[in-house]
Amino acid sequence: MSRIVVGPFNRVEGDLEVSLEITEGRVQQAKVNSPLYRGFEQILQGRPPMDALVYTPRICGICSVSQSVASARALADAMQLSPNQNGQLAQNIVLANENLADLLTHFYLFFMPDFARDEYAKAVWFPEVAERFKAQKGSATKQVLPARAAFLHVMGLMAGKWPHSLSIQPGGSAKPVDRHERLKLLMIISSFRQFLEEVVFDADLESVAEISSIEALNQYRDANHWSKGDFRAFLHISEQQHLDQLGRATDRFMSFGNYPLHGKTHFRRGVSGLSGEVESLNLSKISEDLSHSWMAGERAHPAHGITLPSLDNTAGYSWCKAPRLDGEVVETGALARQQVDGHPLIRALVAQSGGNVQNRMIARLLELALVVPQMQQWLTAIKVNEPFCEQAKLPESCQGVGLVEAARGSLGHWISIHKGKIENYQVIAPTTWNFSSRDQQGQPGALEQALENTPVLTSEKEPVNVQHIVRSFDPCMVCTVH
């Protein structure tokens, strides 16, 4: 048996190390270490509750809107306040803007460059893929970065700036939209849609969103040369490299549901497994296990938990806690969202091969096709002459919870207020779920399970399959350890 430590990782947000025990060319055991502690939850204690809207977006530079929305919803819950229609539409559009920009960035700048590495130099597809996706130098970068920058102008018009906007409030949005701005926003999204249809999919978004079976996906893939459309290129590589057999984790999926409007969420909330049957999500069953974390305290629900760093735990190997749902490991992210929501293609893929590298990436790209048309509908539904924000008084002592789906998965904020100050604030980020340490029962986290049995060559110091699996979760380590 040999042991290697992979890390720090490039093209991953934040610091990450993975310890691998390897026997006969396969990973026998993996331990995921988040080697950084930050302490936002302690910073918030004793501060005025509305300060959370200023501090929590600073948890991350790429998920800041998601943190803002979760914080605003926690405060709204504490106030017993519901945003009006314009407020909900504005929050949905701004959140979708960040989420989709993240999904696009991950595909082009984080994930695909791994296939331009020298390890694949002998592959038939390598010359075209290297020319297209090589890190910083590939032709895709010159197209994607301007398209992404133009798309993020939505954020400028609706939230003032990005990251760390202050427009998102418990009652909706502090930034109204007038008719001229709405027209400009529709033009920006239309331009982004054109980029997706011409460059990413080589097909209109509706036809991609309507792919409902593995057979239909294969028909789309084979309808043109594999280099026509970057999604088609990914499907070709996935077939050649068997990415559907790499990185299978727990096959238990959770989504908080996303984009609420009129009492419903556009993407459903719940828990699902391989069968596709959706169970209701019982938030009281969420707990954070500290048995293998460098944290003091006991396992607790986040409404009652603490985040107190301590190196006294001799079993600890990470600053990341181990969130569990009714004692079970769950995977969260785009694949989980679409599995819970019931997209027929994702249901078919998960039923066939579970949660793996290929299916996580397909779900991400599918969300681009699903959400952009919805953004256009949300903009059209805005009533420009009506309010965008409701007001309410925050009780002196109260509690609240704010749930949201960030690009990387389920994000929750729990706030407790006593005598007008924040008494306790706890955050569980998407990558905290996916990259958790072991728990009291010895259950590995989702990534740790996904890495087991991964083939590794003796000569590899940074095993390429490990890189694929880690990046398929699109980790955000700064959010993880917040």
mmCIF file of N, CA, C and O in Angstrom, residues 339-401:
data_model
loop_
_atom_site.group_PDB
_atom_site.id
_atom_site.type_symbol
_atom_site.label_atom_id
_atom_site.label_comp_id
_atom_site.label_asym_id
_atom_site.label_seq_id
_atom_site.Cartn_x
_atom_site.Cartn_y
_atom_site.Cartn_z
ATOM 1 N N GLN A 339 -32.295 15.732 -10.204
ATOM 2 C CA GLN A 339 -32.836 14.423 -9.800
ATOM 3 C C GLN A 339 -34.074 14.612 -8.929
ATOM 4 O O GLN A 339 -35.098 13.952 -9.131
ATOM 5 N N VAL A 340 -33.993 15.520 -7.967
ATOM 6 C CA VAL A 340 -35.144 15.785 -7.096
ATOM 7 C C VAL A 340 -36.274 16.431 -7.892
ATOM 8 O O VAL A 340 -37.455 16.078 -7.715
ATOM 9 N N ASP A 341 -35.933 17.356 -8.790
ATOM 10 C CA ASP A 341 -36.970 18.049 -9.560
ATOM 11 C C ASP A 341 -37.629 17.127 -10.586
ATOM 12 O O ASP A 341 -38.746 17.393 -11.023
ATOM 13 N N GLY A 342 -36.930 16.072 -10.966
ATOM 14 C CA GLY A 342 -37.562 15.088 -11.836
ATOM 15 C C GLY A 342 -37.309 15.267 -13.315
ATOM 16 O O GLY A 342 -38.113 14.808 -14.130
ATOM 17 N N HIS A 343 -36.193 15.905 -13.699
ATOM 18 C CA HIS A 343 -35.911 15.994 -15.131
ATOM 19 C C HIS A 343 -35.711 14.576 -15.675
ATOM 20 O O HIS A 343 -34.896 13.811 -15.157
ATOM 21 N N PRO A 344 -36.440 14.217 -16.745
ATOM 22 C CA PRO A 344 -36.412 12.815 -17.194
ATOM 23 C C PRO A 344 -35.043 12.314 -17.636
ATOM 24 O O PRO A 344 -34.716 11.139 -17.419
ATOM 25 N N LEU A 345 -34.229 13.184 -18.258
ATOM 26 C CA LEU A 345 -32.888 12.736 -18.664
ATOM 27 C C LEU A 345 -32.038 12.421 -17.444
ATOM 28 O O LEU A 345 -31.370 11.384 -17.392
ATOM 29 N N ILE A 346 -32.065 13.309 -16.463
ATOM 30 C CA ILE A 346 -31.243 13.082 -15.260
ATOM 31 C C ILE A 346 -31.745 11.856 -14.498
ATOM 32 O O ILE A 346 -30.936 11.043 -14.021
ATOM 33 N N ARG A 347 -33.056 11.704 -14.406
ATOM 34 C CA ARG A 347 -33.588 10.496 -13.743
ATOM 35 C C ARG A 347 -33.067 9.231 -14.445
ATOM 36 O O ARG A 347 -32.699 8.250 -13.795
ATOM 37 N N ALA A 348 -33.056 9.251 -15.788
ATOM 38 C CA ALA A 348 -32.606 8.073 -16.541
ATOM 39 C C ALA A 348 -31.114 7.828 -16.337
ATOM 40 O O ALA A 348 -30.677 6.678 -16.147
ATOM 41 N N LEU A 349 -30.325 8.887 -16.360
ATOM 42 C CA LEU A 349 -28.884 8.739 -16.171
ATOM 43 C C LEU A 349 -28.552 8.229 -14.767
ATOM 44 O O LEU A 349 -27.706 7.347 -14.587
ATOM 45 N N VAL A 350 -29.223 8.786 -13.767
ATOM 46 C CA VAL A 350 -28.965 8.357 -12.387
ATOM 47 C C VAL A 350 -29.415 6.914 -12.175
ATOM 48 O O VAL A 350 -28.731 6.129 -11.514
ATOM 49 N N ALA A 351 -30.548 6.554 -12.763
ATOM 50 C CA ALA A 351 -31.012 5.167 -12.627
ATOM 51 C C ALA A 351 -30.024 4.199 -13.266
ATOM 52 O O ALA A 351 -29.833 3.077 -12.785
ATOM 53 N N GLN A 352 -29.372 4.641 -14.330
ATOM 54 C CA GLN A 352 -28.438 3.757 -15.036
ATOM 55 C C GLN A 352 -27.080 3.662 -14.347
ATOM 56 O O GLN A 352 -26.512 2.566 -14.226
ATOM 57 N N SER A 353 -26.539 4.806 -13.891
ATOM 58 C CA SER A 353 -25.156 4.772 -13.390
ATOM 59 C C SER A 353 -24.930 5.601 -12.135
ATOM 60 O O SER A 353 -23.787 5.744 -11.689
ATOM 61 N N GLY A 354 -25.982 6.134 -11.497
ATOM 62 C CA GLY A 354 -25.843 6.855 -10.238
ATOM 63 C C GLY A 354 -25.207 8.225 -10.396
ATOM 64 O O GLY A 354 -25.133 8.788 -11.489
ATOM 65 N N GLY A 355 -24.742 8.765 -9.273
ATOM 66 C CA GLY A 355 -24.049 10.045 -9.297
ATOM 67 C C GLY A 355 -22.597 9.816 -9.669
ATOM 68 O O GLY A 355 -21.889 9.098 -8.966
ATOM 69 N N ASN A 356 -22.136 10.399 -10.765
ATOM 70 C CA ASN A 356 -20.751 10.198 -11.207
ATOM 71 C C ASN A 356 -20.283 11.446 -11.952
ATOM 72 O O ASN A 356 -21.037 12.422 -12.095
ATOM 73 N N VAL A 357 -19.046 11.404 -12.427
ATOM 74 C CA VAL A 357 -18.461 12.587 -13.067
ATOM 75 C C VAL A 357 -19.297 13.030 -14.268
ATOM 76 O O VAL A 357 -19.627 14.210 -14.404
ATOM 77 N N GLN A 358 -19.637 12.084 -15.146
ATOM 78 C CA GLN A 358 -20.397 12.445 -16.343
ATOM 79 C C GLN A 358 -21.745 13.083 -15.989
ATOM 80 O O GLN A 358 -22.106 14.143 -16.512
ATOM 81 N N ASN A 359 -22.472 12.455 -15.092
ATOM 82 C CA ASN A 359 -23.840 12.916 -14.829
ATOM 83 C C ASN A 359 -23.856 14.264 -14.113
ATOM 84 O O ASN A 359 -24.777 15.065 -14.309
ATOM 85 N N ARG A 360 -22.844 14.504 -13.262
ATOM 86 C CA ARG A 360 -22.773 15.831 -12.603
ATOM 87 C C ARG A 360 -22.570 16.925 -13.649
ATOM 88 O O ARG A 360 -23.179 17.998 -13.565
ATOM 89 N N MET A 361 -21.715 16.667 -14.640
ATOM 90 C CA MET A 361 -21.438 17.693 -15.648
ATOM 91 C C MET A 361 -22.642 17.899 -16.575
ATOM 92 O O MET A 361 -22.965 19.032 -16.950
ATOM 93 N N ILE A 362 -23.299 16.825 -16.951
ATOM 94 C CA ILE A 362 -24.484 16.973 -17.814
ATOM 95 C C ILE A 362 -25.557 17.800 -17.104
ATOM 96 O O ILE A 362 -26.187 18.678 -17.702
ATOM 97 N N ALA A 363 -25.761 17.542 -15.815
ATOM 98 C CA ALA A 363 -26.781 18.286 -15.068
ATOM 99 C C ALA A 363 -26.448 19.779 -15.020
ATOM 100 O O ALA A 363 -27.343 20.628 -15.121
ATOM 101 N N ARG A 364 -25.167 20.102 -14.874
ATOM 102 C CA ARG A 364 -24.785 21.528 -14.844
ATOM 103 C C ARG A 364 -25.121 22.215 -16.162
ATOM 104 O O ARG A 364 -25.702 23.299 -16.189
ATOM 105 N N LEU A 365 -24.713 21.595 -17.255
ATOM 106 C CA LEU A 365 -24.959 22.223 -18.554
ATOM 107 C C LEU A 365 -26.455 22.266 -18.859
ATOM 108 O O LEU A 365 -26.951 23.221 -19.467
ATOM 109 N N LEU A 366 -27.166 21.235 -18.447
ATOM 110 C CA LEU A 366 -28.613 21.225 -18.645
ATOM 111 C C LEU A 366 -29.268 22.410 -17.942
ATOM 112 O O LEU A 366 -30.206 23.023 -18.470
ATOM 113 N N GLU A 367 -28.771 22.766 -16.765
ATOM 114 C CA GLU A 367 -29.379 23.900 -16.037
ATOM 115 C C GLU A 367 -29.217 25.208 -16.789
ATOM 116 O O GLU A 367 -30.068 26.098 -16.697
ATOM 117 N N LEU A 368 -28.120 25.350 -17.542
ATOM 118 C CA LEU A 368 -27.987 26.551 -18.370
ATOM 119 C C LEU A 368 -29.150 26.644 -19.357
ATOM 120 O O LEU A 368 -29.737 27.711 -19.554
ATOM 121 N N ALA A 369 -29.476 25.511 -19.968
ATOM 122 C CA ALA A 369 -30.574 25.507 -20.944
ATOM 123 C C ALA A 369 -31.930 25.673 -20.278
ATOM 124 O O ALA A 369 -32.854 26.228 -20.882
ATOM 125 N N LEU A 370 -32.062 25.232 -19.042
ATOM 126 C CA LEU A 370 -33.349 25.314 -18.354
ATOM 127 C C LEU A 370 -33.626 26.705 -17.787
ATOM 128 O O LEU A 370 -34.776 27.167 -17.791
ATOM 129 N N VAL A 371 -32.599 27.369 -17.278
ATOM 130 C CA VAL A 371 -32.827 28.583 -16.477
ATOM 131 C C VAL A 371 -32.792 29.868 -17.303
ATOM 132 O O VAL A 371 -33.503 30.828 -16.979
ATOM 133 N N VAL A 372 -31.988 29.926 -18.353
ATOM 134 C CA VAL A 372 -31.925 31.171 -19.134
ATOM 135 C C VAL A 372 -33.299 31.563 -19.687
ATOM 136 O O VAL A 372 -33.717 32.726 -19.548
ATOM 137 N N PRO A 373 -34.059 30.646 -20.321
ATOM 138 C CA PRO A 373 -35.413 31.040 -20.750
ATOM 139 C C PRO A 373 -36.297 31.478 -19.578
ATOM 140 O O PRO A 373 -37.141 32.375 -19.733
ATOM 141 N N GLN A 374 -36.096 30.864 -18.423
ATOM 142 C CA GLN A 374 -36.876 31.252 -17.254
ATOM 143 C C GLN A 374 -36.520 32.665 -16.799
ATOM 144 O O GLN A 374 -37.399 33.427 -16.379
ATOM 145 N N MET A 375 -35.247 33.041 -16.910
ATOM 146 C CA MET A 375 -34.850 34.411 -16.567
ATOM 147 C C MET A 375 -35.582 35.416 -17.457
ATOM 148 O O MET A 375 -36.001 36.481 -16.983
ATOM 149 N N GLN A 376 -35.717 35.084 -18.731
ATOM 150 C CA GLN A 376 -36.444 35.981 -19.640
ATOM 151 C C GLN A 376 -37.900 36.123 -19.211
ATOM 152 O O GLN A 376 -38.470 37.218 -19.255
ATOM 153 N N GLN A 377 -38.511 35.034 -18.778
ATOM 154 C CA GLN A 377 -39.907 35.102 -18.317
ATOM 155 C C GLN A 377 -40.026 35.907 -17.027
ATOM 156 O O GLN A 377 -40.965 36.685 -16.851
ATOM 157 N N TRP A 378 -39.075 35.719 -16.099
ATOM 158 C CA TRP A 378 -39.118 36.482 -14.845
ATOM 159 C C TRP A 378 -39.017 37.987 -15.118
ATOM 160 O O TRP A 378 -39.727 38.786 -14.503
ATOM 161 N N LEU A 379 -38.127 38.355 -16.031
ATOM 162 C CA LEU A 379 -37.984 39.785 -16.356
ATOM 163 C C LEU A 379 -39.279 40.352 -16.933
ATOM 164 O O LEU A 379 -39.699 41.455 -16.585
ATOM 165 N N THR A 380 -39.890 39.606 -17.819
ATOM 166 C CA THR A 380 -41.135 40.056 -18.438
ATOM 167 C C THR A 380 -42.242 40.216 -17.396
ATOM 168 O O THR A 380 -43.119 41.084 -17.526
ATOM 169 N N ALA A 381 -42.205 39.391 -16.335
ATOM 170 C CA ALA A 381 -43.255 39.417 -15.310
ATOM 171 C C ALA A 381 -43.108 40.578 -14.320
ATOM 172 O O ALA A 381 -44.030 40.864 -13.548
ATOM 173 N N ILE A 382 -41.954 41.243 -14.315
ATOM 174 C CA ILE A 382 -41.757 42.369 -13.396
ATOM 175 C C ILE A 382 -42.731 43.502 -13.727
ATOM 176 O O ILE A 382 -42.906 43.871 -14.889
ATOM 177 N N LYS A 383 -43.366 44.055 -12.702
ATOM 178 C CA LYS A 383 -44.270 45.194 -12.862
ATOM 179 C C LYS A 383 -43.514 46.436 -12.406
ATOM 180 O O LYS A 383 -43.360 46.679 -11.208
ATOM 181 N N VAL A 384 -43.038 47.208 -13.386
ATOM 182 C CA VAL A 384 -42.049 48.248 -13.107
ATOM 183 C C VAL A 384 -42.582 49.370 -12.220
ATOM 184 O O VAL A 384 -41.798 50.088 -11.586
ATOM 185 N N ASN A 385 -43.872 49.567 -12.147
ATOM 186 C CA ASN A 385 -44.414 50.666 -11.344
ATOM 187 C C ASN A 385 -44.817 50.237 -9.944
ATOM 188 O O ASN A 385 -45.406 51.032 -9.195
ATOM 189 N N GLU A 386 -44.533 48.985 -9.576
ATOM 190 C CA GLU A 386 -44.923 48.493 -8.253
ATOM 191 C C GLU A 386 -43.688 48.295 -7.377
ATOM 192 O O GLU A 386 -42.565 48.187 -7.880
ATOM 193 N N PRO A 387 -43.872 48.227 -6.041
ATOM 194 C CA PRO A 387 -42.722 48.119 -5.114
ATOM 195 C C PRO A 387 -41.901 46.852 -5.335
ATOM 196 O O PRO A 387 -42.413 45.838 -5.797
ATOM 197 N N PHE A 388 -40.626 46.943 -4.960
ATOM 198 C CA PHE A 388 -39.706 45.808 -5.043
ATOM 199 C C PHE A 388 -39.316 45.293 -3.660
ATOM 200 O O PHE A 388 -38.598 44.294 -3.558
ATOM 201 N N CYS A 389 -39.743 45.971 -2.603
ATOM 202 C CA CYS A 389 -39.294 45.561 -1.267
ATOM 203 C C CYS A 389 -40.377 45.852 -0.223
ATOM 204 O O CYS A 389 -41.026 46.904 -0.274
ATOM 205 N N GLU A 390 -40.565 44.908 0.688
ATOM 206 C CA GLU A 390 -41.462 45.064 1.825
ATOM 207 C C GLU A 390 -40.632 45.329 3.081
ATOM 208 O O GLU A 390 -39.455 44.963 3.149
ATOM 209 N N GLN A 391 -41.261 45.956 4.078
ATOM 210 C CA GLN A 391 -40.557 46.281 5.317
ATOM 211 C C GLN A 391 -41.248 45.605 6.505
ATOM 212 O O GLN A 391 -42.475 45.409 6.491
ATOM 213 N N ALA A 392 -40.483 45.299 7.527
ATOM 214 C CA ALA A 392 -41.042 44.746 8.760
ATOM 215 C C ALA A 392 -40.050 45.004 9.892
ATOM 216 O O ALA A 392 -38.862 45.223 9.654
ATOM 217 N N LYS A 393 -40.553 44.973 11.112
ATOM 218 C CA LYS A 393 -39.685 45.175 12.270
ATOM 219 C C LYS A 393 -39.172 43.833 12.754
ATOM 220 O O LYS A 393 -39.936 42.864 12.866
ATOM 221 N N LEU A 394 -37.882 43.803 13.059
ATOM 222 C CA LEU A 394 -37.273 42.564 13.556
ATOM 223 C C LEU A 394 -37.521 42.450 15.057
ATOM 224 O O LEU A 394 -37.160 43.361 15.816
ATOM 225 N N PRO A 395 -38.125 41.361 15.535
ATOM 226 C CA PRO A 395 -38.327 41.195 16.984
ATOM 227 C C PRO A 395 -36.997 41.211 17.752
ATOM 228 O O PRO A 395 -35.955 40.857 17.208
ATOM 229 N N GLU A 396 -37.052 41.584 19.014
ATOM 230 C CA GLU A 396 -35.842 41.626 19.841
ATOM 231 C C GLU A 396 -35.216 40.249 20.006
ATOM 232 O O GLU A 396 -33.993 40.105 20.052
ATOM 233 N N SER A 397 -36.074 39.234 20.115
ATOM 234 C CA SER A 397 -35.576 37.855 20.244
ATOM 235 C C SER A 397 -36.369 36.961 19.297
ATOM 236 O O SER A 397 -37.612 36.953 19.335
ATOM 237 N N CYS A 398 -35.668 36.241 18.439
ATOM 238 C CA CYS A 398 -36.343 35.398 17.437
ATOM 239 C C CYS A 398 -35.308 34.502 16.775
ATOM 240 O O CYS A 398 -34.099 34.610 17.027
ATOM 241 N N GLN A 399 -35.791 33.607 15.934
ATOM 242 C CA GLN A 399 -34.913 32.723 15.171
ATOM 243 C C GLN A 399 -35.382 32.675 13.728
ATOM 244 O O GLN A 399 -36.558 32.937 13.437
ATOM 245 N N GLY A 400 -34.474 32.317 12.829
ATOM 246 C CA GLY A 400 -34.861 32.194 11.431
ATOM 247 C C GLY A 400 -33.917 31.270 10.680
ATOM 248 O O GLY A 400 -32.783 31.026 11.114
ATOM 249 N N VAL A 401 -34.390 30.756 9.571
ATOM 250 C CA VAL A 401 -33.560 29.919 8.699
ATOM 251 C C VAL A 401 -33.748 30.374 7.263
ATOM 252 O O VAL A 401 -34.871 30.697 6.845
#
